[in-house]
Coordinates of C-alpha atoms in Angstrom, one line a residue:
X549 CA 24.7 -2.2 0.8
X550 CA 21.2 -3.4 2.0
X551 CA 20.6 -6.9 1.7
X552 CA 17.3 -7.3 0.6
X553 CA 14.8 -10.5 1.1
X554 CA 11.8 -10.3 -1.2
X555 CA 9.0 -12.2 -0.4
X556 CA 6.2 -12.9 -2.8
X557 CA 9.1 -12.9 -5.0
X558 CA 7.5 -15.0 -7.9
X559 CA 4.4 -12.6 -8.2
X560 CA 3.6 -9.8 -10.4
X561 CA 4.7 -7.1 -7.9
X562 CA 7.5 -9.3 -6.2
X563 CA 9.1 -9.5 -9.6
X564 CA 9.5 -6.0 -10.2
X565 CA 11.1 -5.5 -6.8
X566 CA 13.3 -7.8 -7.2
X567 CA 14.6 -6.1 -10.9
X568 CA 14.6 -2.6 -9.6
X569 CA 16.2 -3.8 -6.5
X570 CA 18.9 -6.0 -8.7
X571 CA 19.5 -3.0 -10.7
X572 CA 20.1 -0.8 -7.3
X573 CA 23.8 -0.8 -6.0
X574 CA 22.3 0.2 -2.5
X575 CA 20.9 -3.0 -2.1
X576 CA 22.0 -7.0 -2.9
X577 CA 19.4 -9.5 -2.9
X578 CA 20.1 -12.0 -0.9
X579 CA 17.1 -14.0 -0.3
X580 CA 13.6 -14.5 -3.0
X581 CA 10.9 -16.2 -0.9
X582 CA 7.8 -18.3 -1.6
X583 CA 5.5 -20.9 -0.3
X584 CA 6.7 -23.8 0.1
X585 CA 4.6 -25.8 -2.4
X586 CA 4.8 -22.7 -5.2
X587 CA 5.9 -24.5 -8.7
X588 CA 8.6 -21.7 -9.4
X589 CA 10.4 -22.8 -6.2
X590 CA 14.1 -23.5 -7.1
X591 CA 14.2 -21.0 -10.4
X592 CA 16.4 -18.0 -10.6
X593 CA 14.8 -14.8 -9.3
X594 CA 16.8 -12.9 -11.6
X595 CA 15.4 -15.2 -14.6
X596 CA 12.1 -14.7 -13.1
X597 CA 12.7 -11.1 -13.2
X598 CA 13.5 -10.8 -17.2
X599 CA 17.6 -10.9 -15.8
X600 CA 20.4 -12.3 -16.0
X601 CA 20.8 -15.0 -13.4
X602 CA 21.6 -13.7 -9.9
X603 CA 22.5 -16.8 -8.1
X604 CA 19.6 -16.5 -5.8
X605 CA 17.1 -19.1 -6.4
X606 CA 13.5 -19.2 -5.1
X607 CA 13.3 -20.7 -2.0
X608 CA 10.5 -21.0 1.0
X609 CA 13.5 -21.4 3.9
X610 CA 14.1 -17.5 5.0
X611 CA 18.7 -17.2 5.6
X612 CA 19.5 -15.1 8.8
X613 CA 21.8 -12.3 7.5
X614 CA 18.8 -9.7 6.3
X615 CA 18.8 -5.9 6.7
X616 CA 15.2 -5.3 5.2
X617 CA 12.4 -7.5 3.8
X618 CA 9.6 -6.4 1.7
X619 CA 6.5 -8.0 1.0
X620 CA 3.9 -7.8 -1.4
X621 CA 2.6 -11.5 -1.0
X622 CA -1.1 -11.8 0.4
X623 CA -2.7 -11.9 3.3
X624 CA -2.7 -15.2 4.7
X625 CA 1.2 -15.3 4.5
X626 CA 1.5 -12.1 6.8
X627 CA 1.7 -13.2 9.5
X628 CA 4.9 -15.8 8.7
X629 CA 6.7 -12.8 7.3
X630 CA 6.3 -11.2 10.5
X631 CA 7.8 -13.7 12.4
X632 CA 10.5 -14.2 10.2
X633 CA 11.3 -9.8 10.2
X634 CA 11.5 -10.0 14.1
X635 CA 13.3 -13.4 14.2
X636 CA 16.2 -12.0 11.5
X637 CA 15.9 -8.1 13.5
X638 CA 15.4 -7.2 9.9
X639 CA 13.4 -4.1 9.1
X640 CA 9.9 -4.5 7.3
X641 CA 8.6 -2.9 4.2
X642 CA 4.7 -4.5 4.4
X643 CA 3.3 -3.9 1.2
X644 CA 0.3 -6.2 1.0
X645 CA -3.1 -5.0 1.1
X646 CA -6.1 -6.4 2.8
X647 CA -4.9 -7.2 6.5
X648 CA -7.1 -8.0 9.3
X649 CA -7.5 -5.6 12.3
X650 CA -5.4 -8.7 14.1
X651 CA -2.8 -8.6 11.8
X652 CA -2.4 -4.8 12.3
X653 CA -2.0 -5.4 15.7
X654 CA 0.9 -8.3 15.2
X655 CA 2.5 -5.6 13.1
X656 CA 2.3 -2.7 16.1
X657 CA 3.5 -5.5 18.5
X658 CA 6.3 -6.3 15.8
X659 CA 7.1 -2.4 15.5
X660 CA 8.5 -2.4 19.4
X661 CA 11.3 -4.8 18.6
X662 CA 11.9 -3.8 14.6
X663 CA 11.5 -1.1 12.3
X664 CA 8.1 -1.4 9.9
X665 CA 6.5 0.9 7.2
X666 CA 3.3 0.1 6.5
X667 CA 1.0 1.6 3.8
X668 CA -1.9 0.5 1.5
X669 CA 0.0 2.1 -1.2
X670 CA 3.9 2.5 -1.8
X671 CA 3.6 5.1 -4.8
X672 CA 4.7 7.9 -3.8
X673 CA 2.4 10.0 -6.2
X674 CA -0.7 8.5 -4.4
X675 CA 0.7 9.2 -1.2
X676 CA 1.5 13.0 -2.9
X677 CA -1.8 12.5 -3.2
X678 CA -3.5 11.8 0.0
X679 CA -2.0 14.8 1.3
X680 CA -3.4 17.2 -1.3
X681 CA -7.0 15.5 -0.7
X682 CA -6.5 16.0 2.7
X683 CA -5.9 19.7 2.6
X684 CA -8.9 20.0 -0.2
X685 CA -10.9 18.4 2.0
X686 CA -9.4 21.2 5.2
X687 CA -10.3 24.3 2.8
X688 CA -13.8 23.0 1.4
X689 CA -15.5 21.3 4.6
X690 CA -17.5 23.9 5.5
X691 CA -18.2 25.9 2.0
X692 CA -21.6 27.4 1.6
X693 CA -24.3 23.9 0.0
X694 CA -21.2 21.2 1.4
X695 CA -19.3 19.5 -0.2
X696 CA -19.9 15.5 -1.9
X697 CA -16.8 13.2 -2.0
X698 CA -16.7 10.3 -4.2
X699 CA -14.1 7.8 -4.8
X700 CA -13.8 5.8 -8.0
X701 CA -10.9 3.0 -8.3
X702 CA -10.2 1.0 -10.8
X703 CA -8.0 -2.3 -11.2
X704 CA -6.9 -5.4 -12.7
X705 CA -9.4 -8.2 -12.8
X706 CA -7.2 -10.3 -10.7
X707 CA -7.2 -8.1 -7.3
X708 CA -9.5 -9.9 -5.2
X709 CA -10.4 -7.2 -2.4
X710 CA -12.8 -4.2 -3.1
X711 CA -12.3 -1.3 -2.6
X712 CA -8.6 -1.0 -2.4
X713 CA -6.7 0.0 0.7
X714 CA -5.8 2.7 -1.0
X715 CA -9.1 3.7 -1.4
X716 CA -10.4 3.0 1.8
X717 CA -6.9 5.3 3.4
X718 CA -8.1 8.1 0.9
X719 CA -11.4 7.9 3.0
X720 CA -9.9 7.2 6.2
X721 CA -8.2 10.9 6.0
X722 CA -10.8 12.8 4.5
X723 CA -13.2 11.0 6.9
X724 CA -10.9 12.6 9.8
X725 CA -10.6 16.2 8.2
X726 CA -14.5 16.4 8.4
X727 CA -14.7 15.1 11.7
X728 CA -12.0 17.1 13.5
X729 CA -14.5 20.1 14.7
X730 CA -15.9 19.1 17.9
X731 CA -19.3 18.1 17.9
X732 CA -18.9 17.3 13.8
X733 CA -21.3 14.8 12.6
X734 CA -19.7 11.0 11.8
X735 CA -18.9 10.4 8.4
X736 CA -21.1 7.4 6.8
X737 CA -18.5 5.1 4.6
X738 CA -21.1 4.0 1.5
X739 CA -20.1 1.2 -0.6
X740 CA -21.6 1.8 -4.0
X741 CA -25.0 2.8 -4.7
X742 CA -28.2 0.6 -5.9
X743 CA -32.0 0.4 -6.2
X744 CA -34.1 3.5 -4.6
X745 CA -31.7 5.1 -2.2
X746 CA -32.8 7.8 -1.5
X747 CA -31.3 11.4 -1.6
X748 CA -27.5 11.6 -0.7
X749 CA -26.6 12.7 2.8
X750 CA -23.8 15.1 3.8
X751 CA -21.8 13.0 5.7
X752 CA -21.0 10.2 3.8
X753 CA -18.1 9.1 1.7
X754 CA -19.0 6.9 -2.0
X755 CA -16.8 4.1 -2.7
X756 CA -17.0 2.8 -6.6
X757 CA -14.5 -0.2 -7.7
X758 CA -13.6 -1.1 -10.9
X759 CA -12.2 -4.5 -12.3
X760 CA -10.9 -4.3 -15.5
X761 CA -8.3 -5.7 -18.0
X762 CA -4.6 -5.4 -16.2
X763 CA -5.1 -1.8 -15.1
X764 CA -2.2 -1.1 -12.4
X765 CA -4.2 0.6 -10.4
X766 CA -5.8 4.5 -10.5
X767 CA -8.0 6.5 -7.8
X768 CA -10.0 9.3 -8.8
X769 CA -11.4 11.6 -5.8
X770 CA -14.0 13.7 -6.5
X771 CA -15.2 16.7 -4.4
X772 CA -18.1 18.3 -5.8
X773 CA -20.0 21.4 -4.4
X774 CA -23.0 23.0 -5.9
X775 CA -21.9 24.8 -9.7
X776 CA -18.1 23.4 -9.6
X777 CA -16.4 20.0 -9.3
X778 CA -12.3 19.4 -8.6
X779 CA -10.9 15.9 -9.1
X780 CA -7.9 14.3 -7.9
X781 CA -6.8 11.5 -10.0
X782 CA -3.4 9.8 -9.7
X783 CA -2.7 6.8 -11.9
X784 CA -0.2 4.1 -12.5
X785 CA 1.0 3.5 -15.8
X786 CA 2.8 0.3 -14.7
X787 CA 3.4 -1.4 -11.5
X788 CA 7.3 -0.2 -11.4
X789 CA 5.9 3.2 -9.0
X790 CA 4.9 0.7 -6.2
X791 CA 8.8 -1.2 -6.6
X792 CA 10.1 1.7 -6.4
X793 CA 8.1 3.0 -3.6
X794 CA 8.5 0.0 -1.5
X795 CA 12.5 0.2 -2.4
X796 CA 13.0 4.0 -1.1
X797 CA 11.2 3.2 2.1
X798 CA 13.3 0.2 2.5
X799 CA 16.3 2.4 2.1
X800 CA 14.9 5.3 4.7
X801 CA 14.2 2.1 7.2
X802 CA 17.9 1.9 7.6
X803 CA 18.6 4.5 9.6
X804 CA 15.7 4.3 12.1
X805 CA 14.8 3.0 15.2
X806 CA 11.7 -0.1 15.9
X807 CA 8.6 1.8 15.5
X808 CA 6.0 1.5 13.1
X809 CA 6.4 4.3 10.0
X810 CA 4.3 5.0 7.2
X811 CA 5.3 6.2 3.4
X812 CA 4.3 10.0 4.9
X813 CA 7.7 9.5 7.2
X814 CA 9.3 8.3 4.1
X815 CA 8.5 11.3 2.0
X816 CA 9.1 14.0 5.0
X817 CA 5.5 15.0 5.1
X818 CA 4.2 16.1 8.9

């Protein structure tokens, strides 16, 4: 049995890990972690859950005996969790979006003493996803008039960064599908469109972000050539398909060595 610490425990997404991973006899939650001047510090994480009481109040002080943490907190508490993974030689689910290029470099230096998976999304379905838009991207780079790729995301209203990491990861590997010819132009990242801007180029990538309401999260990607458009669109319906995510890669962290992973090593996918 895994014993979990959850950290970010109090929020939206901390919650639901916490009740999937209560609910889980793989893992025991041992430790629910928050800053130390959060008000819900010293509550039940179960009863913050919706459970029954788990004996395992809220606390900002991390214990020692942890096999894997995950974190969906934000990004100024990053790099605390990181110390605290390396410090326990607990493994490291890193859920939270939004990181700095120096805090992707504390987690590589952190990946040579513990083992980390690190994604912008931990739903498997989007990371399903990825895949197919990187092999629609493969068959339709070079098709007779090119091909445009747009990608719309939408959100809650309380997300505060724009786009999402998962849309700027969608771009990211469709960006290096078009670029992998030698000699291949660069691909132009364009973040929403406004005023006179002239007619659209072949090498760029559109970024569109929604804010609305509580939406979970949904990416369309939309590839659209001259008489014929295909769309990839995966969607949550609730935010239990990142907890659950984040749990199965805590899970497949057990059994490997320090290195830095990422969900495509969760799900088997070369």
């Amino acid at each position: 049995m895994l014993r979990i610490a959850v950290h970010g425990a109090a929020g939206r997404m901390g919650r639901r890990v916490v009740a999937l991973a209560a609910g889980d006899p793989d893992f025991r939650v041992v430790a629910a972690i928050e800053h130390a001047d959060h008000s819900d510090l010293g509550k039940d994480a179960g009863f913050l859950a919706g459970l029954s009481e788990l004996d395992v109040p809220v606390a900002s002080a991390w214990p020692d005996d942890i096999d894997v943490i995950v974190d969906f907190s934000l990004p100024e508490a990053v790099d605390g969790v990181i110390d605290s993974a390396v410090k326990a030689n607990a493994a490291l689910v890193m859920a939270t979006t939004g990181l700095t290029s120096e805090q992707h470099d504390r987690l590589k230096q952190a990946s040579e003493k513990i083992a980390i998976v690190w994604a912008p999304s931990m739903s498997l379905a989007v990371n399903l996803t990825m895949r197919m838009a990187q092999q629609v991207t493969a068959a339709l780079k070079d098709v007779s008039g090119g091909v445009d790729v747009e990608i719309i995301e939408r959100h809650h209203r309380f997300k505060e960064d724009a786009p999402s990491g998962t849309a700027l990861k969608f771009g990211e590997l469709i960006a290096a599908e078009f670029e992998r010819e030698p000699g291949a132009s660069a691909i132009k990242h364009v973040h929403g469109r406004e005023g006179k801007t002239g007619m659209r180029t072949g090498n760029e990538i559109g970024y569109h972000a929604v804010r609305t309401g509580d939406n979970p999260g949904e990416h369309t990607i939309v590839f659209g050539m001259m008489g014929e458009t295909i769309e990839l669109k995966v969607a949550a319906s609730n935010r239990d398909s990142y907890a659950a995510g984040a749990l199965a890669a805590a899970k497949w962290l057990q059994d490997q060595p320090a290195g830095m992973y990422s969900m495509f090593d969760v799900l088997g996918m070369k």
